PDB file of C-alpha atoms in Angstrom:
ATOM      1  CA  GLU A   1      21.228  -5.633  20.033  1.00  0.00           C
ATOM      2  CA  LYS A   2      18.172  -7.562  21.162  1.00  0.00           C
ATOM      3  CA  ARG A   3      16.898  -4.489  23.021  1.00  0.00           C
ATOM      4  CA  ILE A   4      17.364  -2.326  19.914  1.00  0.00           C
ATOM      5  CA  GLU A   5      15.418  -4.849  17.811  1.00  0.00           C
ATOM      6  CA  GLU A   6      12.638  -4.837  20.415  1.00  0.00           C
ATOM      7  CA  LEU A   7      12.451  -1.028  20.418  1.00  0.00           C
ATOM      8  CA  GLU A   8      12.479  -0.867  16.606  1.00  0.00           C
ATOM      9  CA  GLY A   9       9.620  -3.384  16.583  1.00  0.00           C
ATOM     10  CA  LYS A  10       7.619  -1.294  19.030  1.00  0.00           C
ATOM     11  CA  ALA A  11       8.254   1.880  17.005  1.00  0.00           C
ATOM     12  CA  ASP A  12       7.080   0.080  13.844  1.00  0.00           C
ATOM     13  CA  ASP A  13       3.952  -1.130  15.682  1.00  0.00           C
ATOM     14  CA  GLN A  14       3.169   2.450  16.750  1.00  0.00           C
ATOM     15  CA  GLU A  15       3.711   3.801  13.253  1.00  0.00           C
ATOM     16  CA  GLN A  16       1.464   1.107  11.783  1.00  0.00           C
ATOM     17  CA  TYR A  17      -1.212   1.910  14.353  1.00  0.00           C
ATOM     18  CA  SER A  18      -1.119   5.563  13.291  1.00  0.00           C
ATOM     19  CA  ARG A  19      -1.901   4.370   9.737  1.00  0.00           C
ATOM     20  CA  ARG A  20      -4.944   2.300  10.765  1.00  0.00           C
ATOM     21  CA  THR A  21      -7.417   4.595   8.981  1.00  0.00           C
ATOM     22  CA  SER A  22      -5.391   5.066   5.776  1.00  0.00           C
ATOM     23  CA  VAL A  23      -5.181   3.398   2.374  1.00  0.00           C
ATOM     24  CA  ARG A  24      -2.939   3.882  -0.637  1.00  0.00           C
ATOM     25  CA  ILE A  25      -4.494   4.023  -4.081  1.00  0.00           C
ATOM     26  CA  TYR A  26      -2.301   3.119  -7.058  1.00  0.00           C
ATOM     27  CA  GLY A  27      -2.854   3.639 -10.772  1.00  0.00           C
ATOM     28  CA  VAL A  28      -5.188   6.657 -10.761  1.00  0.00           C
ATOM     29  CA  PRO A  29      -4.193   8.876 -13.720  1.00  0.00           C
ATOM     30  CA  GLU A  30      -2.611  12.144 -12.642  1.00  0.00           C
ATOM     31  CA  ASN A  31      -3.369  15.517 -14.209  1.00  0.00           C
ATOM     32  CA  GLU A  32      -1.686  18.841 -13.519  1.00  0.00           C
ATOM     33  CA  GLY A  33      -3.811  20.980 -11.181  1.00  0.00           C
ATOM     34  CA  GLU A  34      -6.162  18.131 -10.338  1.00  0.00           C
ATOM     35  CA  ASP A  35      -8.483  18.097  -7.320  1.00  0.00           C
ATOM     36  CA  VAL A  36      -7.387  14.833  -5.684  1.00  0.00           C
ATOM     37  CA  LEU A  37     -10.391  14.853  -3.330  1.00  0.00           C
ATOM     38  CA  SER A  38     -12.842  14.939  -6.254  1.00  0.00           C
ATOM     39  CA  VAL A  39     -10.925  12.242  -8.117  1.00  0.00           C
ATOM     40  CA  THR A  40     -10.933  10.026  -5.022  1.00  0.00           C
ATOM     41  CA  ASN A  41     -14.632  10.615  -4.296  1.00  0.00           C
ATOM     42  CA  GLN A  42     -15.477   9.695  -7.902  1.00  0.00           C
ATOM     43  CA  LEU A  43     -13.505   6.476  -7.499  1.00  0.00           C
ATOM     44  CA  PHE A  44     -15.348   5.611  -4.279  1.00  0.00           C
ATOM     45  CA  GLN A  45     -18.734   6.393  -5.877  1.00  0.00           C
ATOM     46  CA  SER A  46     -17.974   3.814  -8.569  1.00  0.00           C
ATOM     47  CA  MET A  47     -17.450   1.320  -5.701  1.00  0.00           C
ATOM     48  CA  ASN A  48     -20.805   2.291  -4.107  1.00  0.00           C
ATOM     49  CA  VAL A  49     -19.162   3.523  -0.899  1.00  0.00           C
ATOM     50  CA  SER A  50     -19.200   7.023   0.544  1.00  0.00           C
ATOM     51  CA  PRO A  51     -16.502   7.268   3.223  1.00  0.00           C
ATOM     52  CA  THR A  52     -15.744  10.452   5.124  1.00  0.00           C
ATOM     53  CA  ILE A  53     -12.250  11.523   4.125  1.00  0.00           C
ATOM     54  CA  ASN A  54     -10.022  13.336   6.599  1.00  0.00           C
ATOM     55  CA  ARG A  55      -7.045  13.976   4.268  1.00  0.00           C
ATOM     56  CA  VAL A  56      -6.123  12.956   0.741  1.00  0.00           C
ATOM     57  CA  HIS A  57      -3.067  13.787  -1.361  1.00  0.00           C
ATOM     58  CA  ARG A  58      -0.581  12.385  -3.847  1.00  0.00           C
ATOM     59  CA  VAL A  59       2.561  10.880  -2.327  1.00  0.00           C
ATOM     60  CA  GLY A  60       5.950  12.257  -3.312  1.00  0.00           C
ATOM     61  CA  ALA A  61       7.222  15.011  -5.559  1.00  0.00           C
ATOM     62  CA  PRO A  62       5.622  15.410  -8.993  1.00  0.00           C
ATOM     63  CA  ARG A  63       7.314  13.132 -11.496  1.00  0.00           C
ATOM     64  CA  LYS A  64       8.846  14.463 -14.686  1.00  0.00           C
ATOM     65  CA  SER A  65       8.557  12.761 -18.031  1.00  0.00           C
ATOM     66  CA  THR A  66      11.731  11.901 -19.959  1.00  0.00           C
ATOM     67  CA  ALA A  67      10.854  14.635 -22.484  1.00  0.00           C
ATOM     68  CA  ASP A  68      10.656  17.218 -19.669  1.00  0.00           C
ATOM     69  CA  ALA A  69      14.048  16.129 -18.347  1.00  0.00           C
ATOM     70  CA  VAL A  70      15.668  16.487 -21.774  1.00  0.00           C
ATOM     71  CA  ARG A  71      13.930  19.849 -22.375  1.00  0.00           C
ATOM     72  CA  ASN A  72      15.180  21.170 -19.025  1.00  0.00           C
ATOM     73  CA  GLY A  73      18.770  20.405 -20.008  1.00  0.00           C
ATOM     74  CA  SER A  74      19.383  17.412 -17.790  1.00  0.00           C
ATOM     75  CA  ASP A  75      22.443  15.521 -19.063  1.00  0.00           C
ATOM     76  CA  ASN A  76      21.163  12.338 -17.521  1.00  0.00           C
ATOM     77  CA  ALA A  77      17.410  12.114 -18.100  1.00  0.00           C
ATOM     78  CA  SER A  78      17.115   9.248 -15.635  1.00  0.00           C
ATOM     79  CA  SER A  79      18.480  11.413 -12.800  1.00  0.00           C
ATOM     80  CA  SER A  80      15.227  13.388 -12.663  1.00  0.00           C
ATOM     81  CA  ARG A  81      13.304  10.142 -12.097  1.00  0.00           C
ATOM     82  CA  PRO A  82      11.158  10.041 -15.234  1.00  0.00           C
ATOM     83  CA  SER A  83       8.114   7.845 -14.962  1.00  0.00           C
ATOM     84  CA  ASN A  84       4.885   7.302 -16.784  1.00  0.00           C
ATOM     85  CA  SER A  85       3.176   5.862 -13.724  1.00  0.00           C
ATOM     86  CA  PRO A  86       1.084   8.274 -11.637  1.00  0.00           C
ATOM     87  CA  ARG A  87       2.016   8.937  -8.030  1.00  0.00           C
ATOM     88  CA  PRO A  88      -0.004   6.962  -5.465  1.00  0.00           C
ATOM     89  CA  ILE A  89      -2.781   8.651  -3.523  1.00  0.00           C
ATOM     90  CA  LEU A  90      -2.707   8.490   0.279  1.00  0.00           C
ATOM     91  CA  CYS A  91      -6.227   8.665   1.685  1.00  0.00           C
ATOM     92  CA  GLN A  92      -6.921   8.938   5.402  1.00  0.00           C
ATOM     93  CA  PHE A  93     -10.482   8.404   6.584  1.00  0.00           C
ATOM     94  CA  VAL A  94     -12.128   9.952   9.627  1.00  0.00           C
ATOM     95  CA  ALA A  95     -13.179   6.547  10.968  1.00  0.00           C
ATOM     96  CA  TYR A  96     -11.783   3.023  10.779  1.00  0.00           C
ATOM     97  CA  PRO A  97     -15.096   1.492   9.517  1.00  0.00           C
ATOM     98  CA  ASP A  98     -14.797   3.654   6.384  1.00  0.00           C
ATOM     99  CA  LYS A  99     -11.431   2.044   5.645  1.00  0.00           C
ATOM    100  CA  THR A 100     -12.821  -1.457   6.055  1.00  0.00           C
ATOM    101  CA  LYS A 101     -15.776  -0.672   3.739  1.00  0.00           C
ATOM    102  CA  VAL A 102     -13.413   0.582   1.039  1.00  0.00           C
ATOM    103  CA  LEU A 103     -11.131  -2.443   1.369  1.00  0.00           C
ATOM    104  CA  ARG A 104     -14.103  -4.837   1.206  1.00  0.00           C
ATOM    105  CA  GLN A 105     -15.422  -3.170  -1.955  1.00  0.00           C
ATOM    106  CA  ARG A 106     -12.083  -2.723  -3.748  1.00  0.00           C
ATOM    107  CA  ARG A 107     -12.591  -5.723  -6.041  1.00  0.00           C
ATOM    108  CA  SER A 108     -15.549  -3.943  -7.617  1.00  0.00           C
ATOM    109  CA  LEU A 109     -13.016  -1.548  -9.189  1.00  0.00           C
ATOM    110  CA  SER A 110     -11.772  -4.147 -11.659  1.00  0.00           C
ATOM    111  CA  SER A 111     -14.643  -3.555 -14.095  1.00  0.00           C
ATOM    112  CA  SER A 112     -14.559   0.252 -14.266  1.00  0.00           C
ATOM    113  CA  TYR A 113     -10.925   0.918 -13.222  1.00  0.00           C
ATOM    114  CA  PRO A 114      -8.865  -2.177 -14.135  1.00  0.00           C
ATOM    115  CA  SER A 115      -5.488  -0.500 -13.491  1.00  0.00           C
ATOM    116  CA  VAL A 116      -6.400   0.936 -10.062  1.00  0.00           C
ATOM    117  CA  PHE A 117      -5.476  -0.904  -6.853  1.00  0.00           C
ATOM    118  CA  ILE A 118      -6.262  -0.039  -3.231  1.00  0.00           C
ATOM    119  CA  ASN A 119      -4.088  -1.388  -0.434  1.00  0.00           C
ATOM    120  CA  GLU A 120      -3.560  -0.821   3.252  1.00  0.00           C
ATOM    121  CA  ASP A 121      -1.080   1.923   4.112  1.00  0.00           C
ATOM    122  CA  LEU A 122       1.760  -0.178   5.525  1.00  0.00           C
ATOM    123  CA  THR A 123       5.008   0.974   7.108  1.00  0.00           C
ATOM    124  CA  ARG A 124       8.092   0.688   4.926  1.00  0.00           C
ATOM    125  CA  LYS A 125       9.222  -2.424   6.844  1.00  0.00           C
ATOM    126  CA  ARG A 126       5.867  -4.197   6.467  1.00  0.00           C
ATOM    127  CA  ALA A 127       5.480  -3.178   2.822  1.00  0.00           C
ATOM    128  CA  LYS A 128       8.883  -4.745   2.102  1.00  0.00           C
ATOM    129  CA  ILE A 129       7.863  -7.965   3.853  1.00  0.00           C
ATOM    130  CA  LEU A 130       4.602  -8.149   1.888  1.00  0.00           C
ATOM    131  CA  PHE A 131       6.465  -7.408  -1.362  1.00  0.00           C
ATOM    132  CA  ASN A 132       8.846 -10.308  -0.660  1.00  0.00           C
ATOM    133  CA  ALA A 133       5.885 -12.557   0.174  1.00  0.00           C
ATOM    134  CA  ARG A 134       4.231 -11.680  -3.147  1.00  0.00           C
ATOM    135  CA  GLN A 135       7.440 -12.596  -4.956  1.00  0.00           C
ATOM    136  CA  MET A 136       7.462 -15.940  -3.142  1.00  0.00           C
ATOM    137  CA  LYS A 137       3.858 -16.488  -4.234  1.00  0.00           C
ATOM    138  CA  ARG A 138       4.782 -15.806  -7.877  1.00  0.00           C
ATOM    139  CA  GLN A 139       7.636 -18.315  -7.538  1.00  0.00           C
ATOM    140  CA  GLY A 140       5.230 -20.924  -6.153  1.00  0.00           C
ATOM    141  CA  ILE A 141       6.931 -21.140  -2.747  1.00  0.00           C
ATOM    142  CA  ILE A 142       3.739 -20.157  -0.879  1.00  0.00           C
ATOM    143  CA  LYS A 143       0.067 -20.285  -1.873  1.00  0.00           C
ATOM    144  CA  GLU A 144      -1.271 -16.920  -0.653  1.00  0.00           C
ATOM    145  CA  CYS A 145      -0.209 -13.752   1.159  1.00  0.00           C
ATOM    146  CA  TRP A 146      -2.145 -10.778   2.489  1.00  0.00           C
ATOM    147  CA  SER A 147      -2.246  -8.037   5.084  1.00  0.00           C
ATOM    148  CA  PHE A 148      -5.063  -7.122   7.426  1.00  0.00           C
ATOM    149  CA  ASP A 149      -4.882  -4.335  10.003  1.00  0.00           C
ATOM    150  CA  GLY A 150      -1.164  -4.043   9.352  1.00  0.00           C
ATOM    151  CA  ARG A 151      -0.523  -7.716  10.102  1.00  0.00           C
ATOM    152  CA  ILE A 152       0.907  -9.907   7.376  1.00  0.00           C
ATOM    153  CA  ALA A 153       0.017 -13.559   6.892  1.00  0.00           C
ATOM    154  CA  VAL A 154       0.837 -16.241   4.353  1.00  0.00           C
ATOM    155  CA  LYS A 155      -0.655 -19.605   3.505  1.00  0.00           C
ATOM    156  CA  ASP A 156       2.045 -22.202   2.975  1.00  0.00           C
ATOM    157  CA  LYS A 157       1.956 -25.264   0.707  1.00  0.00           C
ATOM    158  CA  LYS A 158       0.234 -27.272   3.479  1.00  0.00           C
ATOM    159  CA  ASP A 159      -2.601 -24.677   3.700  1.00  0.00           C
ATOM    160  CA  THR A 160      -1.332 -23.533   7.104  1.00  0.00           C
ATOM    161  CA  ILE A 161      -1.783 -19.823   7.790  1.00  0.00           C
ATOM    162  CA  VAL A 162       1.441 -18.386   9.206  1.00  0.00           C
ATOM    163  CA  PRO A 163       1.737 -14.874  10.710  1.00  0.00           C
ATOM    164  CA  ILE A 164       4.819 -13.031   9.424  1.00  0.00           C
ATOM    165  CA  HIS A 165       6.599 -10.431  11.562  1.00  0.00           C
ATOM    166  CA  SER A 166       9.937 -10.151   9.772  1.00  0.00           C
ATOM    167  CA  VAL A 167      11.769 -11.071   6.607  1.00  0.00           C
ATOM    168  CA  SER A 168      13.468 -13.906   8.538  1.00  0.00           C
ATOM    169  CA  ASP A 169      10.018 -15.388   9.334  1.00  0.00           C
ATOM    170  CA  LEU A 170       9.347 -15.374   5.611  1.00  0.00           C
ATOM    171  CA  MET A 171      12.683 -16.997   4.754  1.00  0.00           C
ATOM    172  CA  LYS A 172      11.905 -19.912   7.086  1.00  0.00           C
ATOM    173  CA  LEU A 173       9.162 -20.924   4.630  1.00  0.00           C
ATOM    174  CA  LYS A 174      11.613 -21.513   1.753  1.00  0.00           C
TER     175      LYS A 174
END
């Protein structure tokens, strides 16, 4: 079991490394037939950055509104996953410095795009850990939490910065 955990950890490290030049952008309104590259470039222009984008696309299948689900004859409108929130945008840059520039400038979005957020593209495991850390912050259990280069850290009540590698590391802080 220990060997399996070690191999899963190494696989997660490799997957996170493959995401080192990517960010996820949340809250950008979605329109049918949109040019996601143009939308993303416009967003970056408002941040005064001009990164070179390798690939950019929305993540997941297009979402249906509740009205569409009812119109299409779905007995259970919730089964077609209705949502008013736009799908996130996955943006991969050609070079790592472009990612760091975008992440450094992301706070400048709050004035022109208050509902848009840019985060690192984390693996599912690391995103879950960071989500749990954010919940602990809201509950007042820890002071701060963040990710940088795929690594997650928290600041505890004693202002000690603690690296977090698993959910069990996080639970030790309770």
